Coordinates of C-alpha atoms in Angstrom, one line a residue:
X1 CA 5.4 -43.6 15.2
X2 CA 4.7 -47.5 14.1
X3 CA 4.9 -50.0 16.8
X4 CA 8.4 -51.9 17.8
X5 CA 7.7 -55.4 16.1
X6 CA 7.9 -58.4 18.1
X7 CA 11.4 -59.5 19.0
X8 CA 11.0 -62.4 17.2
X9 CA 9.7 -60.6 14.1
X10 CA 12.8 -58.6 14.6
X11 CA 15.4 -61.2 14.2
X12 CA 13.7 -63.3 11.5
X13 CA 14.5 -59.8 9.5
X14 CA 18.0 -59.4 10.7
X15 CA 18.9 -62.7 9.4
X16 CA 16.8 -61.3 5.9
X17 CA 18.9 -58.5 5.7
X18 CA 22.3 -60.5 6.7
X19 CA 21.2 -62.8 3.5
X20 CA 20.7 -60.5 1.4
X21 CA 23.2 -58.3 2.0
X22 CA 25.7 -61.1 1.9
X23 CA 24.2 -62.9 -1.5
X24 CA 24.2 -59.4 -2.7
X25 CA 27.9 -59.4 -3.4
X26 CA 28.4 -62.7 -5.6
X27 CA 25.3 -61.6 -7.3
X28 CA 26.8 -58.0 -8.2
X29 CA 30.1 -60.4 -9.1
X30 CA 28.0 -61.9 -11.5
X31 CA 26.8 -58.7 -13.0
X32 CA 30.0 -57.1 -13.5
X33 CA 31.2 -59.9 -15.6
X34 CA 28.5 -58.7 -18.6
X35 CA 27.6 -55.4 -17.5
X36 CA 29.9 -52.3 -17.0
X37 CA 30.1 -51.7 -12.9
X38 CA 28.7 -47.8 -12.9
X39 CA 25.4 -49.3 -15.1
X40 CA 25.2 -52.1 -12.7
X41 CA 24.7 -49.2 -9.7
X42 CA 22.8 -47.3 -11.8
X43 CA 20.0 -49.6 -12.7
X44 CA 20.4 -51.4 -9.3
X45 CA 19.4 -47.8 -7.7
X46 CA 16.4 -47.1 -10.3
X47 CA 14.9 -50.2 -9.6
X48 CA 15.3 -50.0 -5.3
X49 CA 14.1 -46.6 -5.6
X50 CA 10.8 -47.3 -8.2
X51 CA 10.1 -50.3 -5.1
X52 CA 10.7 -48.4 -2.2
X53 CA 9.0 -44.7 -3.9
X54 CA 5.8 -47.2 -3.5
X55 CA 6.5 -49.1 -0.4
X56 CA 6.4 -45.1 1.0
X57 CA 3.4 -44.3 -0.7
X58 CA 1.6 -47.5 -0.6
X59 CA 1.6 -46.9 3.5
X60 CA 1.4 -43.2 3.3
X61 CA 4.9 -42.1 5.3
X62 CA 6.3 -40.9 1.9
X63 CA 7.4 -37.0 2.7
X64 CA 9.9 -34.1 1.5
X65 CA 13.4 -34.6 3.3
X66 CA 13.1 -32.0 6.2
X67 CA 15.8 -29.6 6.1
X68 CA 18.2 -30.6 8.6
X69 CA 18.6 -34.2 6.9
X70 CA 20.0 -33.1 4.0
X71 CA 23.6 -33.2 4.9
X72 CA 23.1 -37.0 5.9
X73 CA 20.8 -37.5 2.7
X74 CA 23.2 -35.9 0.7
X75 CA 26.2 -37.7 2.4
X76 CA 24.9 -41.3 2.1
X77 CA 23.8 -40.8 -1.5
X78 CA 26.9 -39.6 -3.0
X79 CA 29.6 -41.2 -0.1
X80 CA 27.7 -45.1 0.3
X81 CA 25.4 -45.5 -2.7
X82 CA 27.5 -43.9 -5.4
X83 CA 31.1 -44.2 -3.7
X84 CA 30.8 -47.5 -1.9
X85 CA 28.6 -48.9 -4.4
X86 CA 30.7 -48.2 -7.4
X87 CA 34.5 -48.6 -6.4
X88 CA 33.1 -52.2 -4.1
X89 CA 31.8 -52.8 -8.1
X90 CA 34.7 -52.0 -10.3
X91 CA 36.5 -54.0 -7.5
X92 CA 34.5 -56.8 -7.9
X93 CA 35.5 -57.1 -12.0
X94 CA 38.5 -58.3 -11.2
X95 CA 38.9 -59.5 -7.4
X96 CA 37.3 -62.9 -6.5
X97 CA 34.1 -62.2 -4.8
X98 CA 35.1 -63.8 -1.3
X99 CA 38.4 -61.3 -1.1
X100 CA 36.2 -58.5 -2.3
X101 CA 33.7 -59.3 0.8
X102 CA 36.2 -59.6 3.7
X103 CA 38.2 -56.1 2.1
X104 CA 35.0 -54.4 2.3
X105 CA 33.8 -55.0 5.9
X106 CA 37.0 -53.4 7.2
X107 CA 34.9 -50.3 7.2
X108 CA 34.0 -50.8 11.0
X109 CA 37.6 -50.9 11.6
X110 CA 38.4 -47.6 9.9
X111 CA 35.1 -46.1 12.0
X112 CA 36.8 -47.3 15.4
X113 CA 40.2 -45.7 14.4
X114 CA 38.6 -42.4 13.3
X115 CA 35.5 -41.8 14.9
X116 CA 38.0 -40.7 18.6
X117 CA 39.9 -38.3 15.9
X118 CA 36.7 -37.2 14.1
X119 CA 34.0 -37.5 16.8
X120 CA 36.2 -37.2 20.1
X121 CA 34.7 -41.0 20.9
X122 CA 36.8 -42.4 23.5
X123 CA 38.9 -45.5 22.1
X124 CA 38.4 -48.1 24.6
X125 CA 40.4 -51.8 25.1
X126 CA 37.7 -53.3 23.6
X127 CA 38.2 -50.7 20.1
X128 CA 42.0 -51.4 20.2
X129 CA 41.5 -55.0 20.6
X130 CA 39.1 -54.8 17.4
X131 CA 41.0 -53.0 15.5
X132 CA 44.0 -54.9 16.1
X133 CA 42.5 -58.4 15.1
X134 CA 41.0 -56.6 11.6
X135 CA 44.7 -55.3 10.9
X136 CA 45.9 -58.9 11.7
X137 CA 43.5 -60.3 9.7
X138 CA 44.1 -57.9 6.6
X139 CA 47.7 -58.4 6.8
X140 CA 46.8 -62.3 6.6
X141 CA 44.0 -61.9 3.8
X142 CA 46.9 -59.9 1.6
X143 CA 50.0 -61.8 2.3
X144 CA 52.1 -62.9 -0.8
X145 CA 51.1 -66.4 0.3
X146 CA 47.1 -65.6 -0.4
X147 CA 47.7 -63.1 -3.1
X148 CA 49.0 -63.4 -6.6
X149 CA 50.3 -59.3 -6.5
X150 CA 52.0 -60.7 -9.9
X151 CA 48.8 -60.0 -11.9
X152 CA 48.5 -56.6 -12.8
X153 CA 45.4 -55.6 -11.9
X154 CA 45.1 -56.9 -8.4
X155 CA 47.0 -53.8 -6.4
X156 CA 44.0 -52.1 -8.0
X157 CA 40.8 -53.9 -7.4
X158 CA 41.9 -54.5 -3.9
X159 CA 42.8 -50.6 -4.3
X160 CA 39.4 -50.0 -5.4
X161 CA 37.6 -52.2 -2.3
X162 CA 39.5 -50.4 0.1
X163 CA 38.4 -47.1 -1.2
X164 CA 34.8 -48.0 -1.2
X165 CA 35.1 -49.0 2.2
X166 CA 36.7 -45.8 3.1
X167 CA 33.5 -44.4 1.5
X168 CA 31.3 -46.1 3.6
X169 CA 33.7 -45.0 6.7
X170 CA 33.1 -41.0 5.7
X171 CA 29.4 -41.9 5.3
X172 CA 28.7 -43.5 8.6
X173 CA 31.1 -40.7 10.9
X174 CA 28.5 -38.2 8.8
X175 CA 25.6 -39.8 10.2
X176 CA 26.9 -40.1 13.8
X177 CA 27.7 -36.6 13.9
X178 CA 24.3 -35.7 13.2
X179 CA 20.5 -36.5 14.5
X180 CA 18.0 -37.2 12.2
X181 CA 14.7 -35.9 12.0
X182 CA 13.0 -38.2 9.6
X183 CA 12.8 -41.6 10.1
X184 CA 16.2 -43.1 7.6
X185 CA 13.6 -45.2 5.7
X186 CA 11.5 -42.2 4.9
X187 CA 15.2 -40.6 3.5
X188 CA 16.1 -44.0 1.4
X189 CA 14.0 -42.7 -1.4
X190 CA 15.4 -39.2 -1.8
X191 CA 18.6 -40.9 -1.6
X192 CA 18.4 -43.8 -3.9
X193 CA 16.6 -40.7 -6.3
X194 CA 19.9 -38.5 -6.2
X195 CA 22.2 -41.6 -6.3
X196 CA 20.5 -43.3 -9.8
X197 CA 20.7 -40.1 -11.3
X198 CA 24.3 -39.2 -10.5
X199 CA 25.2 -42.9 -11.6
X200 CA 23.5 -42.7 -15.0
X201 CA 25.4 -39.0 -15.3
X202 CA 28.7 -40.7 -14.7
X203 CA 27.7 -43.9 -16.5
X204 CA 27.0 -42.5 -19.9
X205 CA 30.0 -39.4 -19.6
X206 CA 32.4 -42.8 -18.2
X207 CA 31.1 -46.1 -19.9
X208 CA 28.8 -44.7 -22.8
X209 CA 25.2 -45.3 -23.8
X210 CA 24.4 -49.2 -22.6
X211 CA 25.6 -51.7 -25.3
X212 CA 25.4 -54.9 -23.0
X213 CA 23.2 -57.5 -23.7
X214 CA 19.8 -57.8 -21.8
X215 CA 19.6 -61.2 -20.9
X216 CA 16.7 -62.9 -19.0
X217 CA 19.4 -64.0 -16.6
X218 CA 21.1 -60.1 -16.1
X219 CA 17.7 -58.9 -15.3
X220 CA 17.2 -61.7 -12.9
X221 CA 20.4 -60.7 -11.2
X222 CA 19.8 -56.6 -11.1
X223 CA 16.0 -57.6 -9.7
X224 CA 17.3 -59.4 -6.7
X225 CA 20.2 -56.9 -6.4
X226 CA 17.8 -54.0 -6.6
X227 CA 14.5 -55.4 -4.9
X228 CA 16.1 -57.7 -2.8
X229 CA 19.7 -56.6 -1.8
X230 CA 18.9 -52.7 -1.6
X231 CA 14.8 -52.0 -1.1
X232 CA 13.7 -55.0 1.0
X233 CA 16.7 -55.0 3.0
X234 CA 17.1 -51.3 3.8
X235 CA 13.2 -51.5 4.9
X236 CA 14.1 -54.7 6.7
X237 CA 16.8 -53.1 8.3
X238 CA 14.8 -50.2 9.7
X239 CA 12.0 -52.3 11.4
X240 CA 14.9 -54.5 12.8
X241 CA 16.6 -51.0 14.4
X242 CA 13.3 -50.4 15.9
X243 CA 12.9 -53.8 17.5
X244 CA 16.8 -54.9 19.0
X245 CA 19.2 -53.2 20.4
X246 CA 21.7 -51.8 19.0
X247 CA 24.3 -54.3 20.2
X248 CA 22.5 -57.3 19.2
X249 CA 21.8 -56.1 16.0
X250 CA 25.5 -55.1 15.4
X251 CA 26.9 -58.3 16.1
X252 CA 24.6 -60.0 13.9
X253 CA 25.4 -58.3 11.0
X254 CA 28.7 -59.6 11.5
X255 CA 27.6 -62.5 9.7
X256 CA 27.1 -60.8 6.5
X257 CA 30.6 -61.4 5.5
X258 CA 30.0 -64.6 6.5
X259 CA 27.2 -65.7 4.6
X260 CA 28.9 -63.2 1.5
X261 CA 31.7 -66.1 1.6
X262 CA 29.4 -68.9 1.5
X263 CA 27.2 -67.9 -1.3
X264 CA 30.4 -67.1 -3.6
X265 CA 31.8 -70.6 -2.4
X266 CA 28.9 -72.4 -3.5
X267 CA 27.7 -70.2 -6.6
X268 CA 31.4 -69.1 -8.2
X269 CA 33.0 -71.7 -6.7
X270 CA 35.6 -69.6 -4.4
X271 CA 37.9 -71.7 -2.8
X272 CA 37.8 -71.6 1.2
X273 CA 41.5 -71.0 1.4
X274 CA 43.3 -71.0 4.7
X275 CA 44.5 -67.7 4.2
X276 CA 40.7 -66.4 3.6
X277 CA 39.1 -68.2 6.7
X278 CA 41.9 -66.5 9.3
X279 CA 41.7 -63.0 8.0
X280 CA 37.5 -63.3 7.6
X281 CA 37.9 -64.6 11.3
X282 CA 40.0 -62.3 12.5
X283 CA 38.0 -59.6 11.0
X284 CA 34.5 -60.5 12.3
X285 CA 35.8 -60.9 15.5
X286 CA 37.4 -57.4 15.4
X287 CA 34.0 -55.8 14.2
X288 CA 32.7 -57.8 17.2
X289 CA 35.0 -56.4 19.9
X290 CA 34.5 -53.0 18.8
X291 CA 30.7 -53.4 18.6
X292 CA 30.5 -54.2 22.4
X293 CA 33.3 -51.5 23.2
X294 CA 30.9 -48.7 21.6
X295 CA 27.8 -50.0 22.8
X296 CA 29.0 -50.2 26.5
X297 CA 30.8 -46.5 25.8
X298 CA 29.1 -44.4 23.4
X299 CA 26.7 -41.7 24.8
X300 CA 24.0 -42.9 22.1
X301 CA 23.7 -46.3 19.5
X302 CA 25.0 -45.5 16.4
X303 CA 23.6 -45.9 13.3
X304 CA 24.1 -49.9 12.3
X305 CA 26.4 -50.3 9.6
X306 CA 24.5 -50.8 6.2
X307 CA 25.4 -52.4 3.0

């Protein structure tokens, strides 16, 4: 097994993977504006899986998925990076970016509610208290005052965002019910393998051969989406699991929202509505709450939530 990096090693990648992971959704908001959203998961997954096939093999830990992963392989290909991937994508076409961001990290909130029905967790103060901000904060983030339900596609991109985040929810109860046997890095590749090529199945039967434009500035855009936002920060992700606990690195990646918010501010030009900072606060704070609930209740750390 490789070493545990240094601590600080470990939380110079944390904050990589919360910037990256919370760029990542402005940047797939700019993709879905020229390219259809199942082609923009579809080559975003063949290029993370070309780069981490020889991150694996460059270091030699590359190996066949051992038979008792592939119920979590199988789970977080089709449930996180073909589910949650997709409908957070169509979503994304027409929701602004920073509404899209704060819908989608509700999925903690959905794991605190289920996992005592799914996983017989116990649901402590501190998991009511979380889930009871997030609420809060979802009823704020979709009031009439914040919304414009008048146009008639917004019930269903925020439809759509929910969904995916109810996908992520299935995927990450899978994991926790199970233990793995290979390291998850060592699984990323198998998974981003079956993803792409379920996503190109579903993107030519949906969308049709490609017929967007293949700009300088698109491939740009699905390079740091696919190199940076999916292969480097999965792999940063698993060093970072190695090196913190699991508390600490659960409430950093509270920030991803955060820093989600910002990046559409400054590079779509978002507006920081009042509406928008309450529920993301609310929100992060619930994901908070019921990150130090589990951690000072569950039996074992869970998995940290990915995107």
């Amino acid at each position: 097994m490789d070493p545990a990096p240094s601590r600080l090693r470990a939380f110079a990648l944390l904050a990589l993977v919360v910037g990256a992971w919370g760029c990542n959704w402005p940047v797939t908001k700019l993709l879905v504006e020229t390219v259809p959203p199942l082609w923009v998961t579809a080559s975003r997954c063949w290029i993370a899986f070309a780069a981490v096939l020889a991150m694996l093999a460059a270091s030699g830990a590359l190996i066949r998925p051992p038979a008792g992963d592939w119920p979590a392989l199988l789970g977080t290909a089709l449930l996180h990076m073909v589910g949650f991937s997709t409908l957070s994508a169509a979503g994304l076409a027409v929701l602004p970016a920073s509404q899209a961001i704060v819908l989608g990290y509700t999925t903690p909130l959905w794991v605190a509610l289920a996992a005592p029905l799914v996983l017989g967790e116990a649901m402590r103060p501190g998991h009511r208290l979380g889930v009871g901000l997030g609420l809060v904060g979802l009823a704020v983030l979709l009031n009439p005052v914040a919304v414009d339900w008048s146009r008639p596609d917004t019930a269903g991109g925020i439809g759509l965002v929910l969904a995916a985040s109810l996908c992520w929810t299935g995927n990450i109860l899978l994991i926790r019910s199970r233990a793995w046997t290979a390291r998850p890095f060592q699984l990323l590749v198998w998974q981003l393998l079956l993803a792409a090529c379920v996503l190109t199945g579903l993107a030519v039967a949906v969308e049709g051969a490609p017929r967007f434009a293949w700009t300088g500035r698109t491939g740009l855009l699905l390079a740091f989406s696919g190199l940076v936002g999916t292969a480097l920060g999965y792999w940063a992700m698993s060093v970072v699991n190695r090196g913190l606990p699991a508390l600490a690195t659960a409430l950093g990646l509270t920030a991803t929202p955060v820093v989600g918010i910002a990046c559409a501010g400054l590079a779509l030009g978002d507006p920081l509505t009042p509406p928008l900072v309450v529920a993301a606060t609310l929100i992060v704070g619930g994901i908070a709450a019921s990150s130090v609930a589990g951690r000072r209740t569950a039996p074992r750390p869970p998995p940290a939530i990915r995107r």
